[in-house]
mmCIF file of C-alpha atoms in Angstrom:
data_model
loop_
_atom_site.group_PDB
_atom_site.id
_atom_site.type_symbol
_atom_site.label_atom_id
_atom_site.label_comp_id
_atom_site.label_asym_id
_atom_site.label_seq_id
_atom_site.Cartn_x
_atom_site.Cartn_y
_atom_site.Cartn_z
ATOM 1 C CA MET V 24 35.374 62.075 166.586
ATOM 2 C CA PHE V 25 34.482 59.692 169.364
ATOM 3 C CA ASP V 26 31.148 58.802 170.864
ATOM 4 C CA ALA V 27 30.323 58.829 174.588
ATOM 5 C CA ALA V 28 31.702 55.321 175.034
ATOM 6 C CA GLY V 29 35.039 56.299 173.577
ATOM 7 C CA PHE V 30 34.822 54.476 170.208
ATOM 8 C CA SER V 31 35.359 56.011 166.800
ATOM 9 C CA PRO V 32 32.648 55.308 164.207
ATOM 10 C CA GLY V 33 34.743 52.511 162.694
ATOM 11 C CA GLN V 34 34.952 50.781 166.045
ATOM 12 C CA LYS V 35 31.205 50.339 166.604
ATOM 13 C CA GLY V 36 30.397 46.889 167.899
ATOM 14 C CA ARG V 37 33.948 46.165 169.004
ATOM 15 C CA PRO V 38 34.063 44.439 172.388
ATOM 16 C CA LYS V 39 35.191 46.630 175.235
ATOM 17 C CA ALA V 40 38.081 44.314 176.126
ATOM 18 C CA VAL V 41 39.725 41.234 174.715
ATOM 19 C CA LEU V 42 41.029 38.989 177.486
ATOM 20 C CA LYS V 43 43.836 36.752 176.417
ATOM 21 C CA ASP V 44 43.866 34.590 179.530
ATOM 22 C CA ASP V 45 42.004 31.909 177.550
ATOM 23 C CA HIS V 46 44.062 32.201 174.378
ATOM 24 C CA THR V 47 47.668 31.494 173.507
ATOM 25 C CA PHE V 48 49.855 34.174 175.007
ATOM 26 C CA GLN V 49 53.597 33.627 175.102
ATOM 27 C CA SER V 50 55.525 35.635 177.645
ATOM 28 C CA THR V 51 59.221 35.487 178.339
ATOM 29 C CA LEU V 52 60.454 33.053 180.930
ATOM 30 C CA HIS V 53 63.735 34.283 182.360
ATOM 31 C CA LEU V 54 65.551 31.193 183.563
ATOM 32 C CA VAL V 55 67.365 33.099 186.255
ATOM 33 C CA GLY V 56 64.667 35.388 187.615
ATOM 34 C CA PHE V 57 61.512 33.552 186.521
ATOM 35 C CA ASP V 58 60.041 37.025 186.002
ATOM 36 C CA GLU V 59 57.024 35.767 184.086
ATOM 37 C CA CYS V 60 55.197 32.506 183.572
ATOM 38 C CA LEU V 61 55.183 30.784 180.226
ATOM 39 C CA ILE V 62 51.605 30.476 179.076
ATOM 40 C CA SER V 63 50.554 27.748 176.686
ATOM 41 C CA LYS V 64 46.886 27.525 175.603
ATOM 42 C CA THR V 65 45.459 28.668 178.931
ATOM 43 C CA ALA V 66 46.579 30.541 182.005
ATOM 44 C CA ASN V 67 46.050 27.370 184.034
ATOM 45 C CA SER V 68 48.959 25.697 182.217
ATOM 46 C CA CYS V 69 51.519 28.090 183.675
ATOM 47 C CA ILE V 70 54.674 26.166 184.446
ATOM 48 C CA PHE V 71 55.012 27.721 187.868
ATOM 49 C CA ASP V 72 51.334 27.630 188.794
ATOM 50 C CA ALA V 73 50.219 27.786 192.407
ATOM 51 C CA MET V 74 50.119 24.008 192.880
ATOM 52 C CA THR V 75 53.633 23.544 191.455
ATOM 53 C CA LEU V 76 54.996 26.264 193.717
ATOM 54 C CA ARG V 77 53.405 24.652 196.753
ATOM 55 C CA TRP V 78 54.938 21.283 195.872
ATOM 56 C CA LEU V 79 58.341 22.887 195.352
ATOM 57 C CA PHE V 80 58.069 24.576 198.744
ATOM 58 C CA VAL V 81 57.025 21.339 200.490
ATOM 59 C CA THR V 82 59.751 19.353 198.691
ATOM 60 C CA GLY V 83 62.352 21.907 199.724
ATOM 61 C CA LEU V 84 61.291 21.715 203.372
ATOM 62 C CA ILE V 85 61.319 17.893 203.341
ATOM 63 C CA CYS V 86 64.819 17.809 201.821
ATOM 64 C CA LEU V 87 66.165 20.303 204.350
ATOM 65 C CA LEU V 88 64.539 18.457 207.254
ATOM 66 C CA GLY V 89 65.989 15.169 205.981
ATOM 67 C CA ALA V 90 69.457 16.684 205.683
ATOM 68 C CA GLY V 91 69.136 18.137 209.177
ATOM 69 C CA TYR V 92 68.041 14.792 210.616
ATOM 70 C CA LEU V 93 70.971 12.969 209.006
ATOM 71 C CA TRP V 94 73.357 15.646 210.241
ATOM 72 C CA VAL V 95 72.047 15.518 213.825
ATOM 73 C CA SER V 96 71.864 11.714 213.916
ATOM 74 C CA GLY V 97 75.448 11.550 212.731
ATOM 75 C CA ASP V 98 77.225 10.014 209.765
ATOM 76 C CA PRO V 99 76.727 6.199 210.001
ATOM 77 C CA TRP V 100 80.214 5.624 208.626
ATOM 78 C CA ALA V 101 81.625 7.809 211.382
ATOM 79 C CA ARG V 102 79.861 5.604 213.927
ATOM 80 C CA ALA V 103 81.214 2.506 212.197
ATOM 81 C CA SER V 104 84.716 4.004 212.329
ATOM 82 C CA LEU V 105 84.382 4.618 216.072
ATOM 83 C CA LYS V 106 83.529 0.959 216.607
ATOM 84 C CA SER V 107 86.325 -0.300 214.344
ATOM 85 C CA SER V 108 88.847 1.965 216.078
ATOM 86 C CA ALA V 109 87.765 0.586 219.464
ATOM 87 C CA ASP V 110 87.988 -2.999 218.140
ATOM 88 C CA ALA V 111 91.432 -2.294 216.686
ATOM 89 C CA ARG V 112 92.704 -0.938 220.031
ATOM 90 C CA ALA V 113 91.347 -3.943 221.918
ATOM 91 C CA ILE V 114 93.032 -6.392 219.528
ATOM 92 C CA LEU V 115 96.309 -4.451 219.451
ATOM 93 C CA ASP V 116 96.421 -4.535 223.238
ATOM 94 C CA VAL V 117 96.520 -8.370 223.190
ATOM 95 C CA ARG V 118 98.248 -8.923 219.832
ATOM 96 C CA SER V 119 101.015 -10.920 221.527
ATOM 97 C CA GLN V 120 98.401 -13.362 222.863
ATOM 98 C CA PRO V 121 96.734 -15.067 219.887
ATOM 99 C CA HIS V 122 94.195 -16.949 222.001
ATOM 100 C CA ARG V 123 92.868 -13.667 223.425
ATOM 101 C CA VAL V 124 92.621 -12.174 219.917
ATOM 102 C CA GLY V 125 90.593 -15.220 218.898
ATOM 103 C CA PHE V 126 88.376 -14.739 221.946
ATOM 104 C CA LEU V 127 87.659 -11.114 220.952
ATOM 105 C CA LEU V 128 86.757 -12.250 217.434
ATOM 106 C CA SER V 129 84.497 -15.048 218.635
ATOM 107 C CA LYS V 130 82.385 -12.862 220.927
ATOM 108 C CA ASP V 131 81.601 -10.217 218.257
ATOM 109 C CA PRO V 132 79.264 -11.552 215.502
ATOM 110 C CA ALA V 133 80.053 -8.551 213.296
ATOM 111 C CA LEU V 134 83.829 -9.033 213.411
ATOM 112 C CA LEU V 135 84.831 -11.887 211.092
ATOM 113 C CA LYS V 136 88.619 -11.713 210.760
ATOM 114 C CA ALA V 137 91.631 -9.675 211.811
ATOM 115 C CA VAL V 138 95.178 -9.288 210.557
ATOM 116 C CA VAL V 139 97.818 -7.582 212.692
ATOM 117 C CA TRP V 140 101.347 -6.612 211.652
ATOM 118 C CA SER V 141 104.352 -5.628 213.700
ATOM 119 C CA GLU V 142 106.202 -2.345 213.239
ATOM 120 C CA THR V 143 108.740 -4.166 211.066
ATOM 121 C CA GLY V 144 106.007 -5.512 208.758
ATOM 122 C CA SER V 145 105.864 -9.126 209.910
ATOM 123 C CA VAL V 146 102.474 -10.728 210.487
ATOM 124 C CA LEU V 147 101.677 -11.148 214.169
ATOM 125 C CA TYR V 148 98.154 -12.479 213.786
ATOM 126 C CA PRO V 149 97.304 -14.945 212.439
ATOM 127 C CA GLY V 150 100.905 -16.110 212.691
ATOM 128 C CA PRO V 151 102.644 -19.342 211.685
ATOM 129 C CA GLY V 152 102.159 -22.241 214.026
ATOM 130 C CA ILE V 153 99.242 -20.570 215.785
ATOM 131 C CA TYR V 154 95.980 -22.432 216.008
ATOM 132 C CA VAL V 155 93.304 -20.307 214.402
ATOM 133 C CA PRO V 156 89.652 -21.372 214.205
ATOM 134 C CA THR V 157 88.426 -21.921 210.662
ATOM 135 C CA ARG V 158 86.141 -18.893 210.757
ATOM 136 C CA PHE V 159 89.134 -16.595 211.268
ATOM 137 C CA ASP V 160 91.386 -18.103 208.579
ATOM 138 C CA VAL V 161 92.942 -15.761 206.009
ATOM 139 C CA SER V 162 94.348 -17.223 202.797
ATOM 140 C CA VAL V 163 97.885 -16.485 201.635
ATOM 141 C CA GLU V 164 96.520 -14.437 198.704
ATOM 142 C CA GLU V 165 94.315 -12.391 201.040
ATOM 143 C CA LEU V 166 97.205 -11.816 203.417
ATOM 144 C CA GLN V 167 99.463 -10.589 200.614
ATOM 145 C CA ALA V 168 96.787 -8.242 199.262
ATOM 146 C CA LEU V 169 96.123 -6.794 202.719
ATOM 147 C CA THR V 170 99.833 -6.349 203.341
ATOM 148 C CA ARG V 171 100.170 -4.318 200.140
ATOM 149 C CA LEU V 172 97.092 -2.277 201.031
ATOM 150 C CA THR V 173 98.273 -1.293 204.507
ATOM 151 C CA SER V 174 101.751 -0.438 203.267
ATOM 152 C CA GLN V 175 100.232 2.169 200.918
ATOM 153 C CA ALA V 176 97.348 3.561 202.964
ATOM 154 C CA SER V 177 98.096 6.688 204.961
ATOM 155 C CA GLN V 178 94.862 6.780 206.976
ATOM 156 C CA ALA V 179 92.041 4.522 208.086
ATOM 157 C CA THR V 180 89.799 3.482 205.203
ATOM 158 C CA TRP V 181 86.614 1.504 204.573
ATOM 159 C CA SER V 182 86.036 -0.614 201.475
ATOM 160 C CA THR V 183 83.980 -3.547 200.254
ATOM 161 C CA TYR V 184 85.867 -6.794 200.825
ATOM 162 C CA ASP V 185 83.918 -9.432 198.905
ATOM 163 C CA ARG V 186 82.330 -9.342 195.470
ATOM 164 C CA ASP V 187 78.751 -9.275 196.782
ATOM 165 C CA GLY V 188 79.346 -6.438 199.222
ATOM 166 C CA ASN V 189 78.345 -8.515 202.247
ATOM 167 C CA GLU V 190 81.718 -7.994 203.932
ATOM 168 C CA LEU V 191 83.427 -4.711 204.765
ATOM 169 C CA LEU V 192 87.149 -4.111 205.206
ATOM 170 C CA TYR V 193 88.569 -1.579 207.643
ATOM 171 C CA CYS V 194 92.341 -0.952 207.508
ATOM 172 C CA GLN V 195 94.699 1.461 209.207
ATOM 173 C CA SER V 196 98.419 1.844 208.660
ATOM 174 C CA THR V 197 99.475 3.081 212.105
ATOM 175 C CA PRO V 198 99.474 0.684 213.895
ATOM 176 C CA ARG V 199 98.975 -1.752 210.992
ATOM 177 C CA ILE V 200 95.785 -3.736 211.326
ATOM 178 C CA CYS V 201 92.900 -4.842 209.118
ATOM 179 C CA LEU V 202 89.461 -5.892 210.322
ATOM 180 C CA ILE V 203 86.860 -7.671 208.222
ATOM 181 C CA TYR V 204 83.202 -7.176 209.189
ATOM 182 C CA ASP V 205 79.900 -8.735 208.260
ATOM 183 C CA ARG V 206 77.915 -5.781 206.855
ATOM 184 C CA ASN V 207 74.500 -6.914 208.113
ATOM 185 C CA GLU V 208 75.740 -7.751 211.605
ATOM 186 C CA LEU V 209 77.581 -4.436 211.816
ATOM 187 C CA GLN V 210 74.461 -2.528 210.759
ATOM 188 C CA ASN V 211 72.370 -4.388 213.333
ATOM 189 C CA ASP V 212 74.934 -3.672 216.028
ATOM 190 C CA LEU V 213 75.077 0.062 215.249
ATOM 191 C CA GLN V 214 71.373 0.387 214.283
ATOM 192 C CA VAL V 215 72.309 2.285 211.118
ATOM 193 C CA SER V 216 72.382 1.755 207.369
ATOM 194 C CA LEU V 217 75.788 1.562 205.710
ATOM 195 C CA ASN V 218 74.472 1.755 202.166
ATOM 196 C CA GLY V 219 76.027 5.060 201.207
ATOM 197 C CA VAL V 220 74.260 7.628 203.434
ATOM 198 C CA ASN V 221 77.083 10.010 204.282
ATOM 199 C CA ARG V 222 78.052 13.638 204.082
ATOM 200 C CA VAL V 223 77.677 13.606 200.299
ATOM 201 C CA MET V 224 74.024 12.557 200.708
ATOM 202 C CA ILE V 225 73.500 15.240 203.353
ATOM 203 C CA GLY V 226 74.987 17.841 200.998
ATOM 204 C CA LEU V 227 72.795 16.720 198.089
ATOM 205 C CA LEU V 228 69.629 16.860 200.198
ATOM 206 C CA ALA V 229 70.512 20.307 201.502
ATOM 207 C CA ALA V 230 71.289 21.580 197.986
ATOM 208 C CA MET V 231 68.039 20.154 196.595
ATOM 209 C CA GLY V 232 66.078 21.689 199.463
ATOM 210 C CA LEU V 233 67.563 25.147 198.998
ATOM 211 C CA PHE V 234 67.110 24.987 195.218
ATOM 212 C CA SER V 235 63.444 23.986 195.573
ATOM 213 C CA LEU V 236 62.784 26.790 198.047
ATOM 214 C CA VAL V 237 64.432 29.331 195.730
ATOM 215 C CA LEU V 238 62.295 28.110 192.809
ATOM 216 C CA SER V 239 59.131 28.322 194.890
ATOM 217 C CA TRP V 240 59.965 31.789 196.233
ATOM 218 C CA ARG V 241 61.206 33.641 193.151
ATOM 219 C CA PRO V 242 57.979 33.396 191.098
ATOM 220 C CA TRP V 243 55.943 34.752 194.010
ATOM 221 C CA LYS V 244 58.372 37.636 194.331
ATOM 222 C CA ALA V 245 58.269 38.236 190.576
ATOM 223 C CA ALA V 246 54.456 38.234 190.659
ATOM 224 C CA VAL V 247 54.555 41.466 192.639
ATOM 225 C CA THR V 248 56.235 43.241 189.736
ATOM 226 C CA THR V 249 54.700 41.395 186.771
ATOM 227 C CA ASP V 250 51.172 42.131 188.056
ATOM 228 C CA GLN V 251 51.743 45.852 187.698
ATOM 229 C CA LEU V 252 49.987 47.756 184.948
ATOM 230 C CA VAL V 253 51.957 48.112 181.721
ATOM 231 C CA LEU V 254 50.608 50.266 178.888
ATOM 232 C CA MET V 255 51.460 49.233 175.324
ATOM 233 C CA PRO V 256 50.771 52.185 172.981
ATOM 234 C CA GLU V 257 51.724 50.250 169.853
ATOM 235 C CA HIS V 258 48.889 47.775 170.512
ATOM 236 C CA HIS V 259 46.590 50.266 172.219
ATOM 237 C CA SER V 260 46.295 47.821 175.088
ATOM 238 C CA ALA V 261 47.394 47.196 178.659
ATOM 239 C CA ARG V 262 48.917 44.202 180.386
ATOM 240 C CA ARG V 263 48.861 42.959 183.968
ATOM 241 C CA GLY V 264 50.984 39.852 184.351
ATOM 242 C CA THR V 265 49.445 37.264 182.019
ATOM 243 C CA LEU V 266 46.346 39.341 181.251
ATOM 244 C CA GLU V 267 46.302 41.541 178.148
ATOM 245 C CA VAL V 268 43.382 43.908 177.659
ATOM 246 C CA ALA V 269 42.428 45.783 174.497
ATOM 247 C CA LEU V 270 41.540 49.362 175.391
ATOM 248 C CA THR V 271 39.275 51.951 173.835
ATOM 249 C CA PRO V 272 40.919 55.280 172.999
ATOM 250 C CA ARG V 273 39.309 56.859 176.061
ATOM 251 C CA ASP V 274 40.428 53.973 178.290
ATOM 252 C CA PHE V 275 43.973 54.440 177.090
ATOM 253 C CA ARG V 276 43.972 58.226 177.556
ATOM 254 C CA LEU V 277 42.660 57.918 181.113
ATOM 255 C CA LEU V 278 45.147 55.220 182.097
ATOM 256 C CA GLU V 279 48.010 57.057 180.412
ATOM 257 C CA PHE V 280 47.179 60.208 182.379
ATOM 258 C CA LEU V 281 46.889 58.273 185.653
ATOM 259 C CA LYS V 282 50.166 56.519 184.839
ATOM 260 C CA SER V 283 51.920 59.863 184.374
ATOM 261 C CA ARG V 284 50.844 60.783 187.911
ATOM 262 C CA GLN V 285 51.194 57.313 189.427
ATOM 263 C CA GLY V 286 50.907 57.321 193.194
ATOM 264 C CA LYS V 287 49.396 60.823 193.226
ATOM 265 C CA VAL V 288 45.745 61.799 193.457
ATOM 266 C CA VAL V 289 44.251 62.974 190.156
ATOM 267 C CA THR V 290 41.075 65.081 190.391
ATOM 268 C CA LYS V 291 37.939 64.257 188.458
ATOM 269 C CA ASP V 292 38.176 67.510 186.495
ATOM 270 C CA GLU V 293 41.675 66.576 185.339
ATOM 271 C CA LEU V 294 40.475 63.145 184.290
ATOM 272 C CA TYR V 295 37.505 64.628 182.387
ATOM 273 C CA ASP V 296 39.914 66.905 180.523
ATOM 274 C CA ALA V 297 42.223 63.969 179.732
ATOM 275 C CA GLY V 298 39.486 61.542 178.695
ATOM 276 C CA TRP V 299 36.703 63.680 177.227
ATOM 277 C CA GLY V 300 38.353 66.988 176.438
ATOM 278 C CA ARG V 301 37.924 70.471 177.843
ATOM 279 C CA ASP V 302 34.722 71.082 175.872
ATOM 280 C CA PHE V 303 32.898 68.188 177.494
ATOM 281 C CA MET V 304 30.355 69.063 180.166
ATOM 282 C CA PRO V 305 31.179 66.779 183.122
ATOM 283 C CA ASN V 306 28.582 64.255 184.178
ATOM 284 C CA SER V 307 28.772 63.282 187.817
ATOM 285 C CA ARG V 308 28.394 59.574 187.002
ATOM 286 C CA ALA V 309 30.133 59.279 183.625
ATOM 287 C CA LEU V 310 33.669 59.156 185.033
ATOM 288 C CA ASP V 311 32.759 56.939 187.981
ATOM 289 C CA GLN V 312 31.044 54.436 185.695
ATOM 290 C CA HIS V 313 34.009 54.470 183.332
ATOM 291 C CA MET V 314 36.400 53.728 186.211
ATOM 292 C CA ILE V 315 34.206 50.824 187.335
ATOM 293 C CA ASN V 316 34.396 49.371 183.815
ATOM 294 C CA LEU V 317 38.165 49.907 183.692
ATOM 295 C CA ARG V 318 38.627 48.027 186.965
ATOM 296 C CA LYS V 319 36.606 45.107 185.585
ATOM 297 C CA LYS V 320 38.732 44.999 182.450
ATOM 298 C CA LEU V 321 42.000 45.067 184.374
ATOM 299 C CA ASP V 322 40.878 42.464 186.913
ATOM 300 C CA PRO V 323 37.983 40.444 185.450
ATOM 301 C CA ASP V 324 38.161 37.596 187.958
ATOM 302 C CA LYS V 325 39.087 39.789 190.960
ATOM 303 C CA SER V 326 42.253 37.794 191.571
ATOM 304 C CA ARG V 327 44.735 40.673 191.396
ATOM 305 C CA ALA V 328 45.617 43.547 193.680
ATOM 306 C CA PRO V 329 43.635 46.769 193.124
ATOM 307 C CA VAL V 330 45.261 49.087 190.592
ATOM 308 C CA ILE V 331 42.931 52.122 190.667
ATOM 309 C CA GLU V 332 42.069 53.614 194.040
ATOM 310 C CA THR V 333 39.083 55.878 194.648
ATOM 311 C CA VAL V 334 39.866 58.958 196.726
ATOM 312 C CA ARG V 335 36.438 60.035 197.958
ATOM 313 C CA GLY V 336 35.467 63.589 197.162
ATOM 314 C CA VAL V 337 38.614 64.217 195.120
ATOM 315 C CA GLY V 338 39.286 61.724 192.322
ATOM 316 C CA TYR V 339 41.402 58.631 191.658
ATOM 317 C CA ARG V 340 44.931 57.369 192.127
ATOM 318 C CA LEU V 341 46.889 54.739 190.177
ATOM 319 C CA LEU V 342 48.621 52.422 192.671
#
């Protein structure tokens, strides 16, 4: 037998609902779908709480905007290659006139040295017997190393020339020429940074941005489904997302009946039969008051979407 409130005699004094938002409640965190939050001690400690999701969204946008800016502004190494190619053409045009090569070197603060080879592999500049200013001197060891490098390289390449990274080496094999630049002067000339920002960096920023946006979006999408009402007969309770509510027998019977007709209007007479039994004389306010209490149990802080809809003059519908 049950009393008017829906409790059996052994349940007298039992609270109408036990809210586990403020107690330890472990739910499954699916690493792929992030279908539910992992709760530890309180609901506020959810890994993907609202603030975290906002930061992930903002971080994702910043990363994507940064990648877009770098892409639009151009790869700095590509700009450096354009300059070095132009310098190489200018020097190759006057390679038979050493004094003019020296003049080109002297008027460009970024360009420190140049080595030019003929098609047969002999060194044209700096050549034997040619006066070369001290700043443009290349040692025998350097010349041999550069000769080996250009004989192996199949395309234009950039590399660090000195141990400290203050000088950059640009070499191409056809026609064979090597140019040595002062890194700082070259950066000032091009108004770019040559400290590794390239397509790899653009790709990393774009990947990080997309990943952050996916992380920030999936939990919100999952919240739509995890906030739905789930009845748990074995515990005689119901769950909405991270909220678990202990139900009275009458609560459970009413929700179970509404759940069986979810989305459809259930009349008050049908609900009286399901919750109180056919022998109960309906009270015009008993059912309405019970539904008000059920709504409070299922959404105590009014932070969730409505789950029970009142259809005036007819009954109720489970959304």
